[in-house]
Tab-separated table of C-alpha atoms in Angstrom:
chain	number	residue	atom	x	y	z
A	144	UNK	CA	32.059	-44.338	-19.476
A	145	UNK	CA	35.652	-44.447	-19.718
A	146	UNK	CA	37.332	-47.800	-20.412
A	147	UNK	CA	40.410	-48.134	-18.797
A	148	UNK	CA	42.148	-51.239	-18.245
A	149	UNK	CA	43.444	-49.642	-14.947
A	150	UNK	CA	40.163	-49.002	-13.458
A	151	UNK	CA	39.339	-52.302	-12.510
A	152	UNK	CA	42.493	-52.010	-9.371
A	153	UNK	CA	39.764	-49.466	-7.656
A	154	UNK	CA	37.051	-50.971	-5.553
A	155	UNK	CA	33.650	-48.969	-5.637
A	156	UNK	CA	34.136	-48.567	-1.770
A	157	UNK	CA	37.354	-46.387	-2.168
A	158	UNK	CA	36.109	-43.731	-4.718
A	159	UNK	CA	35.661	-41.849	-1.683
A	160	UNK	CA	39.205	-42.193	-0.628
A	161	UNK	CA	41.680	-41.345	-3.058
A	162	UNK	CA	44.184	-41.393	-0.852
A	163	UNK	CA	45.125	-44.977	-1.242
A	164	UNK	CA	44.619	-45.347	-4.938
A	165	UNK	CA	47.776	-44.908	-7.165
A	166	UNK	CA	48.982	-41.275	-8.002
A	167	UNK	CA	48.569	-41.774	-11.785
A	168	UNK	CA	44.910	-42.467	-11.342
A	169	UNK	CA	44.253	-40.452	-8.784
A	170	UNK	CA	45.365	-36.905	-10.610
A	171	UNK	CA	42.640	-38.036	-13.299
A	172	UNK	CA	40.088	-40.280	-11.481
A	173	UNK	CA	39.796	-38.391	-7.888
A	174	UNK	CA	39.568	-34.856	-9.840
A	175	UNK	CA	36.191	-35.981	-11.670
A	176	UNK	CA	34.676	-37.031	-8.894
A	177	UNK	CA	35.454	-33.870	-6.931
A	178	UNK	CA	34.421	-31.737	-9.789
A	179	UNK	CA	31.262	-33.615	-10.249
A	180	UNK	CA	30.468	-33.693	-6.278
A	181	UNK	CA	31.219	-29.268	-6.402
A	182	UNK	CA	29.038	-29.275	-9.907
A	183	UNK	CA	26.402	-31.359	-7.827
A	184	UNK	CA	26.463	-29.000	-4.604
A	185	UNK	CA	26.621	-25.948	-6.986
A	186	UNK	CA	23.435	-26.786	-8.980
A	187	UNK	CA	22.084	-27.455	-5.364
A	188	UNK	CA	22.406	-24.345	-4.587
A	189	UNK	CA	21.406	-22.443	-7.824
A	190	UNK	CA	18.251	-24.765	-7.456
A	191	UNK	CA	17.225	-23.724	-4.398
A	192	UNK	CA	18.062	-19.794	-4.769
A	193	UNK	CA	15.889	-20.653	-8.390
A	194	UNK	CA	12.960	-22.224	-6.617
A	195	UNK	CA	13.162	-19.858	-3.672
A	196	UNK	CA	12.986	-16.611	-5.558
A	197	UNK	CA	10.199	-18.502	-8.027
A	198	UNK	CA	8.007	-18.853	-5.027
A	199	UNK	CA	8.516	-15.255	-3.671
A	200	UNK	CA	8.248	-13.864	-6.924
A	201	UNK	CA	4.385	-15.712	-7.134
A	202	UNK	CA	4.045	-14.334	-3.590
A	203	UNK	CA	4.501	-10.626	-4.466
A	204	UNK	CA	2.479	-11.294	-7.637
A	205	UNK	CA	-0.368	-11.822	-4.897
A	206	UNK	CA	0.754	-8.914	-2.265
A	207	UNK	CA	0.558	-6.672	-5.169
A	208	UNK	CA	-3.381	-7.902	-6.144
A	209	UNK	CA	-4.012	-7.607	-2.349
A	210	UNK	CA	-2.454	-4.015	-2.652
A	211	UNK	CA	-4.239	-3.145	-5.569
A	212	UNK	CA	-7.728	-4.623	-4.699
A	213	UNK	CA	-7.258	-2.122	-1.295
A	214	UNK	CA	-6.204	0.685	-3.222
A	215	UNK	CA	-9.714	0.512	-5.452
A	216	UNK	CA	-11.482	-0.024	-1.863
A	217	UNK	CA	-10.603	3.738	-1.567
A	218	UNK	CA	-13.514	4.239	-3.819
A	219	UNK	CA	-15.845	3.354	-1.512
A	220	UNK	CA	-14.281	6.360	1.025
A	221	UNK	CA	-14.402	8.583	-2.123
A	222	UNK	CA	-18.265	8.123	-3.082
A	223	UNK	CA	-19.185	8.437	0.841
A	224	UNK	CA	-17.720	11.842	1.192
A	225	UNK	CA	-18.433	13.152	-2.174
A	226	UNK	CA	-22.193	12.414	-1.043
A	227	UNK	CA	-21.518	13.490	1.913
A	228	UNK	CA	-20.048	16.606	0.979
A	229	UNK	CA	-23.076	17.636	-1.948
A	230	UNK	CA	-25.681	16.581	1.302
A	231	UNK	CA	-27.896	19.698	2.495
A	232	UNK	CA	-28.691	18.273	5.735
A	233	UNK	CA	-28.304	14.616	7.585
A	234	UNK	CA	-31.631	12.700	7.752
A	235	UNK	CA	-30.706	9.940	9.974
A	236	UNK	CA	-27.493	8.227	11.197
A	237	UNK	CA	-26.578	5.208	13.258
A	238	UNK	CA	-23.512	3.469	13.440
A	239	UNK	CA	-24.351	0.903	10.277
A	240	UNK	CA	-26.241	3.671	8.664
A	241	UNK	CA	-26.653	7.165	7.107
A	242	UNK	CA	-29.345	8.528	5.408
A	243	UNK	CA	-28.667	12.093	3.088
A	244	UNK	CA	-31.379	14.342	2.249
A	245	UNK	CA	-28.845	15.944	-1.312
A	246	UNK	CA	-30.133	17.469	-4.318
A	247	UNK	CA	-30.300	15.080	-7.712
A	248	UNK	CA	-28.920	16.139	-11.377
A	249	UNK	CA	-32.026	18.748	-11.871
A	250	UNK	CA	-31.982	20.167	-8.614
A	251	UNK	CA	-35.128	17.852	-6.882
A	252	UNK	CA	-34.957	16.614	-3.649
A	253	UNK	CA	-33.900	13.151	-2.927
A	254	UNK	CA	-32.566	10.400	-0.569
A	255	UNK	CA	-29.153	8.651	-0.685
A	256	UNK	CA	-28.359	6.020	1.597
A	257	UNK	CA	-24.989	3.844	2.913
A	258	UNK	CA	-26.204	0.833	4.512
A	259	UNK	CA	-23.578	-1.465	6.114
A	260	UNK	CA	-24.483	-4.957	5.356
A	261	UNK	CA	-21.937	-7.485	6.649
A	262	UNK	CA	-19.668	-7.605	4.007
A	263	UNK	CA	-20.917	-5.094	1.845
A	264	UNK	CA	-21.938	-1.522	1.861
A	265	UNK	CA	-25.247	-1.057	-0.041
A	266	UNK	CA	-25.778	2.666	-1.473
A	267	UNK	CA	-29.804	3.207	-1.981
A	268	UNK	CA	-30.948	6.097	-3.791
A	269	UNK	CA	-34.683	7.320	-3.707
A	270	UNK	CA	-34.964	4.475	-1.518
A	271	UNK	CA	-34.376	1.501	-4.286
A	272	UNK	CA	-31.184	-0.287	-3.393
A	273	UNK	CA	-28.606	0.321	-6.486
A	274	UNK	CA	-25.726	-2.184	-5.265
A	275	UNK	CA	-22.843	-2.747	-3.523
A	276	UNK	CA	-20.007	-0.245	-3.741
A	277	UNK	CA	-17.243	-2.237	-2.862
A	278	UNK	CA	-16.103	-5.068	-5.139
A	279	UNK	CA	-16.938	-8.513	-4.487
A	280	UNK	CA	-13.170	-9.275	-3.578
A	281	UNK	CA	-13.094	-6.931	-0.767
A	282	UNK	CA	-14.832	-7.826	2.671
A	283	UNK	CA	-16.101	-4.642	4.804
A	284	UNK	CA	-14.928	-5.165	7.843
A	285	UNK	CA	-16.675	-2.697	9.168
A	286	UNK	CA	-18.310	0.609	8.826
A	287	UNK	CA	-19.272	2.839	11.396
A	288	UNK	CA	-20.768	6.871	11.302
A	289	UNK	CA	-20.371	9.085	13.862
A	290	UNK	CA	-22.557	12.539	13.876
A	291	UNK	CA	-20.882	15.518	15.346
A	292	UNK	CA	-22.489	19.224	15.617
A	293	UNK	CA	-21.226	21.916	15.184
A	294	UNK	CA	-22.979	25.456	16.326
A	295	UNK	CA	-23.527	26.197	12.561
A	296	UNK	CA	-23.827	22.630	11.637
A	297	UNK	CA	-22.977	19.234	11.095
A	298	UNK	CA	-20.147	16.646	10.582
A	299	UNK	CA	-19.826	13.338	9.856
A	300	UNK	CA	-17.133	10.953	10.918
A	301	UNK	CA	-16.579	7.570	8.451
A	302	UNK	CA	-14.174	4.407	10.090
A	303	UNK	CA	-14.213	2.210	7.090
A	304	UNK	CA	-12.042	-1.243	7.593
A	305	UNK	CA	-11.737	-3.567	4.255
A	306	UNK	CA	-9.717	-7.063	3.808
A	307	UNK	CA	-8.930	-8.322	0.958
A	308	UNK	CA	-11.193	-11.712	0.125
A	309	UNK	CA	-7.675	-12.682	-1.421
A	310	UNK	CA	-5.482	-11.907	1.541
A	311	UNK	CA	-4.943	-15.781	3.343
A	312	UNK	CA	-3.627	-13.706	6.480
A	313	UNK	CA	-7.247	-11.678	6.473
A	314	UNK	CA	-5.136	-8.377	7.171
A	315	UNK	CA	-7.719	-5.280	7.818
A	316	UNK	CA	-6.566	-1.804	6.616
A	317	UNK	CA	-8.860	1.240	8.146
A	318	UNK	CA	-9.793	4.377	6.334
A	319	UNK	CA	-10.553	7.401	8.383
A	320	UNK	CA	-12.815	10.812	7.224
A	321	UNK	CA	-14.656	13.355	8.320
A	322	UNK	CA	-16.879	15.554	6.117
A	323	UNK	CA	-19.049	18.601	6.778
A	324	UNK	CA	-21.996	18.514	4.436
A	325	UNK	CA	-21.809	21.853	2.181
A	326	UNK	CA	-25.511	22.028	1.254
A	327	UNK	CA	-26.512	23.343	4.891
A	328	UNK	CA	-24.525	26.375	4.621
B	111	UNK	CA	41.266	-39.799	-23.561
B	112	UNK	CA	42.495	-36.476	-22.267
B	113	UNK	CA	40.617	-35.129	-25.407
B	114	UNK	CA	37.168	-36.738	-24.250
B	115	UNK	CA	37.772	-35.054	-20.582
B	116	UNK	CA	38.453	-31.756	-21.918
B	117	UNK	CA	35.816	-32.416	-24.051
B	118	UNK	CA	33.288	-33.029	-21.041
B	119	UNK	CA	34.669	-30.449	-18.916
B	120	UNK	CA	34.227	-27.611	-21.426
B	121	UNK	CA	30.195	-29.079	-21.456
B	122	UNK	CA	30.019	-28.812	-17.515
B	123	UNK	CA	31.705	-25.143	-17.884
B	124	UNK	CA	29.443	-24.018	-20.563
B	125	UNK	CA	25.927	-25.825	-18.420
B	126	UNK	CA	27.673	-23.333	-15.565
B	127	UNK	CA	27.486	-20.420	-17.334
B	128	UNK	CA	24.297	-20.821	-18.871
B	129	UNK	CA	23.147	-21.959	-15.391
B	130	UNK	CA	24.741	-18.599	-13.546
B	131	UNK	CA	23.197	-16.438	-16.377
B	132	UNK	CA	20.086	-17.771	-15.649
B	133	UNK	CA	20.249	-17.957	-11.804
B	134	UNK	CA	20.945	-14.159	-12.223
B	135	UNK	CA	17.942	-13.099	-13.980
B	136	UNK	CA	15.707	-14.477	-12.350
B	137	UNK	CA	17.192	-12.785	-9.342
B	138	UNK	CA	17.160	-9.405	-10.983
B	139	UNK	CA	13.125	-10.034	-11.558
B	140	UNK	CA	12.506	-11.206	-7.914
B	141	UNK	CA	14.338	-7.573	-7.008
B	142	UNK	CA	11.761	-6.311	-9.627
B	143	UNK	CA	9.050	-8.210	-7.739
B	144	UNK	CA	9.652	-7.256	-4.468
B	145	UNK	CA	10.228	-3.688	-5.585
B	146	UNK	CA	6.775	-3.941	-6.909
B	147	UNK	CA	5.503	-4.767	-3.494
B	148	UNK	CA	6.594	-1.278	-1.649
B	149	UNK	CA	5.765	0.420	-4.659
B	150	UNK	CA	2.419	-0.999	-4.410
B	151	UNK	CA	2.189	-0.613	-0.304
B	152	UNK	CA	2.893	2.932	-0.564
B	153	UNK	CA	0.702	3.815	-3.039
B	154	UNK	CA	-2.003	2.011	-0.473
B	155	UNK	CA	-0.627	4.157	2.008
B	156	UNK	CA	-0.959	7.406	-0.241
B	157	UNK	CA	-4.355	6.958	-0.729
B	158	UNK	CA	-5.303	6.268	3.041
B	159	UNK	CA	-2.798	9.728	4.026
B	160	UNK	CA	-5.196	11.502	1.055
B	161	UNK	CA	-8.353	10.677	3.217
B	162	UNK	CA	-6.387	11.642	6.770
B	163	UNK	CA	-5.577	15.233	5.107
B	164	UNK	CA	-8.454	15.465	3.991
B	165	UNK	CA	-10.033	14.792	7.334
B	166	UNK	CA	-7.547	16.968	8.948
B	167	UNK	CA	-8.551	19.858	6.647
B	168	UNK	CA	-12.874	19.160	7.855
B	169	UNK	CA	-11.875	18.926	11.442
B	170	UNK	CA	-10.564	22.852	10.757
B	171	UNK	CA	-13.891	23.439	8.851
B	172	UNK	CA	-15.737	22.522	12.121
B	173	UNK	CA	-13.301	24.266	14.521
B	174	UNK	CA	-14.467	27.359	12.386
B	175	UNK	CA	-18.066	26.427	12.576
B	176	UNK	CA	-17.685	26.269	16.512
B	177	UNK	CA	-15.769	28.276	17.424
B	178	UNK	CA	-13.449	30.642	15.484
B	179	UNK	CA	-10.565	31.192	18.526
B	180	UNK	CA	-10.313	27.861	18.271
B	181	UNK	CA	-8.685	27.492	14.682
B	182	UNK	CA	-6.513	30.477	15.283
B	183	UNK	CA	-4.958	28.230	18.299
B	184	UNK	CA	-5.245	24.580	16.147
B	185	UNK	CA	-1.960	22.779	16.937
B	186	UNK	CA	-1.895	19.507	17.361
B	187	UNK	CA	-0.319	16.497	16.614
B	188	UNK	CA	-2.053	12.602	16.788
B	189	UNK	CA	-1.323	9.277	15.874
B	190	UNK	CA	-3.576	7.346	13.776
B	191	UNK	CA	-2.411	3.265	13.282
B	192	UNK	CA	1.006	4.331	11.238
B	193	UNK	CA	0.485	7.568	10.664
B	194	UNK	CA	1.407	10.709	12.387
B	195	UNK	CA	-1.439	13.873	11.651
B	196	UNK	CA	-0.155	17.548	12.288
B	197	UNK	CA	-2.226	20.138	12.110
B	198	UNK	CA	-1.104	23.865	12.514
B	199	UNK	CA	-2.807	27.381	11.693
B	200	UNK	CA	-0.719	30.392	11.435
B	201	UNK	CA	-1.765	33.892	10.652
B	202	UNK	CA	-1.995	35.693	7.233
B	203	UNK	CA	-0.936	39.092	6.392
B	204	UNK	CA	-3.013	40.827	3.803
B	205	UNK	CA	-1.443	43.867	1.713
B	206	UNK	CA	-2.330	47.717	3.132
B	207	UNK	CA	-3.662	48.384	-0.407
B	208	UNK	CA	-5.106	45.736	-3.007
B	209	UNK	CA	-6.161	43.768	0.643
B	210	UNK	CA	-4.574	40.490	-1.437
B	211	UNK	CA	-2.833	37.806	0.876
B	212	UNK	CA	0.836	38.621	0.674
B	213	UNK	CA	3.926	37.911	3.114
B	214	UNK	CA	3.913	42.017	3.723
B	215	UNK	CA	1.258	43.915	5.344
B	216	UNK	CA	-1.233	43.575	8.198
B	217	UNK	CA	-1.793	40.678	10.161
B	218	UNK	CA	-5.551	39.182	9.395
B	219	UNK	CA	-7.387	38.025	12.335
B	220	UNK	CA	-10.521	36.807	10.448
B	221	UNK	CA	-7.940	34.642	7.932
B	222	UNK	CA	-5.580	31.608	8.879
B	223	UNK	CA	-3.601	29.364	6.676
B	224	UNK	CA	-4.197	25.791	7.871
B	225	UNK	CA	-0.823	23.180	7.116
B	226	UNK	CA	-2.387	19.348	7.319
B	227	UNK	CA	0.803	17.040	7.330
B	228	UNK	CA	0.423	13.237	7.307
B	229	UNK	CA	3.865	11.716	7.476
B	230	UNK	CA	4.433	7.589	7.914
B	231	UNK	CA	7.324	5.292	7.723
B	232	UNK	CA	7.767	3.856	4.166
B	233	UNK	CA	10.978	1.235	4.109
B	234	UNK	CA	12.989	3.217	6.534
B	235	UNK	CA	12.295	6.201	4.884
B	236	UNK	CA	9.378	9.058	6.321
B	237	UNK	CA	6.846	9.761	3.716
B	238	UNK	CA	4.908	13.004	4.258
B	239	UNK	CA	2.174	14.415	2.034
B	240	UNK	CA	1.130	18.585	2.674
B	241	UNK	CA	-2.280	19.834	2.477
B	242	UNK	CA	-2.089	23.842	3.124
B	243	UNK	CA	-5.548	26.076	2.754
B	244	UNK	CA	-6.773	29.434	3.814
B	245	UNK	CA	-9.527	29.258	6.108
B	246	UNK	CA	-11.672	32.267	6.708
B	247	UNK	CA	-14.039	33.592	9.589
B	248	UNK	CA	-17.402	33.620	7.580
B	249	UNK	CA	-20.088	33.758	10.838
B	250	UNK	CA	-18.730	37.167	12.360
């Protein structure tokens, strides 16, 4: 760029070595090549700590979906026990299944049911299936009742495990309850 | 000449700064991000601890619907994945007069107030949530 009749004394081969290249050039020659090589290394680095945090930063974007997706499976903890909870007695249970004899909004019998089918839990009321109550972005794991009784009554113990259909390292987070049905009392 | 390198120079300098000013925001949003993942985390773990207390509180429900001795003497502590579950009863004193639940009076055998703690580590830092209720001896 810069046309200097001087220049010409300095083989390509010894810009590396300013050692042997006259003082007069050196002081202004050498110095831009140094500065250039630390600007070089320095927007190395800035690049990498850039790109680095870029990809982290689109990593957490995706922990915090995971997160969030888990946090909404709670829901399907919350409407088990809530049913649970309203249920005047237990009409069956097995391990994939529970079957609630409750009371509907006018105070008539009826049926509600949790049915775990792999990788969805199905609630059926009145016998007619009325969906899945986890999203379609989170797998059930598992779900598994356990009856216990009581001498006045019953109780019934809910291991719920979820993953995240997001989640590339399939990580399964367990919710625990136990509920005594209130409408025996 | 010299003009042209100072010139230059005062380019490189200015690409620097603008360079370092950027470099640094972008780290203050990764801090955001990764903030945003604990955040996140321990509002998952919140809501698992909410069904644990709650849990905790039923499991005193059916003590009392066995066996009532058996809540006055619930203390226990378990482990459950990262979280540590403590459940303790201790006795209530009702009033002499108005019968009300008050830190005076006489000791009720037939009421005990149930603490439910769920406590896990969160970033270094223990996290505990308190459930406390009053349990009474309704079959005798």
């Amino acid at each position: 760029m810069i046309k200097h009749k001087k220049n010409k004394i300095i083989p390509d081969s010894a810009l590396g070595s300013i050692q042997i290249v006259p003082k007069a050039l050196s002081s202004k020659h050498g110095y831009a090549i140094l500065e250039l090589l630390f600007y070089i290394a320095f927007f190395a680095v800035l690049s990498f700590v850039v790109i680095s945090a870029m990809m982290t930063m689109a990593n957490s974007f995706k922990e915090t979906t995971i997160q969030e997706q888990l946090i909404q499976s709670g829901t399907i903890m919350e409407r088990i026990s809530r049913e649970i909870r309203s249920a005047s007695d237990i009409v069956s249970i097995s391990s994939n299944d529970l079957l609630l004899s409750t009371k509907d909004a006018n105070g008539a019998d009826k049926t509600v049911e949790f049915k775990f089918v792999d990788p969805n839990v199905q609630l059926w009321e009145a016998g007619a299936n009325t969906g899945n109550l986890n999203s379609p972005n989170i797998i059930v794991t598992s779900l598994a009742f356990s009856q216990i009784i009581t001498a006045k009554g019953k109780a019934v113990r809910i291991i719920l495990t979820v993953k995240s259909a997001n989640d590339a390292l399939g990580r399964m987070q367990d919710f625990y309850d136990t509920v005594v049905p209130r409408g025996s009392y | 000449m010299k003009n042209i390198f100072q010139k230059k120079g005062f380019m490189v300098v200015e690409v620097l700064v603008a360079a370092s000013i950027i470099t640094i925001s972008i780290l203050a949003a990764l801090a955001v991000a990764q903030k945003s993942i604990s955040v996140s985390r321990q509002a998952f773990h919140t809501t698992q601890a909410a069904f644990l207390l709650e849990e905790g509180a039923e499991n005193a429900r059916i003590e009392r619907d066995n066996t009532w001795d058996n809540v006055a003497s619930l203390n226990s502590s378990e482990q459950i994945g990262i979280f540590t579950r403590t459940v303790i009863a201790s006795s209530v004193t009702r009033d002499n007069i108005t019968k009300d639940i008050s830190s005076v009076g006489t000791d009720d055998p037939g009421t005990k107030l149930i603490t439910v703690t769920v406590s896990w580590p969160e970033g270094g830092l223990t996290v505990s949530k308190t459930l406390r209720f009053y349990i009474m001896n309704i079959f005798s």
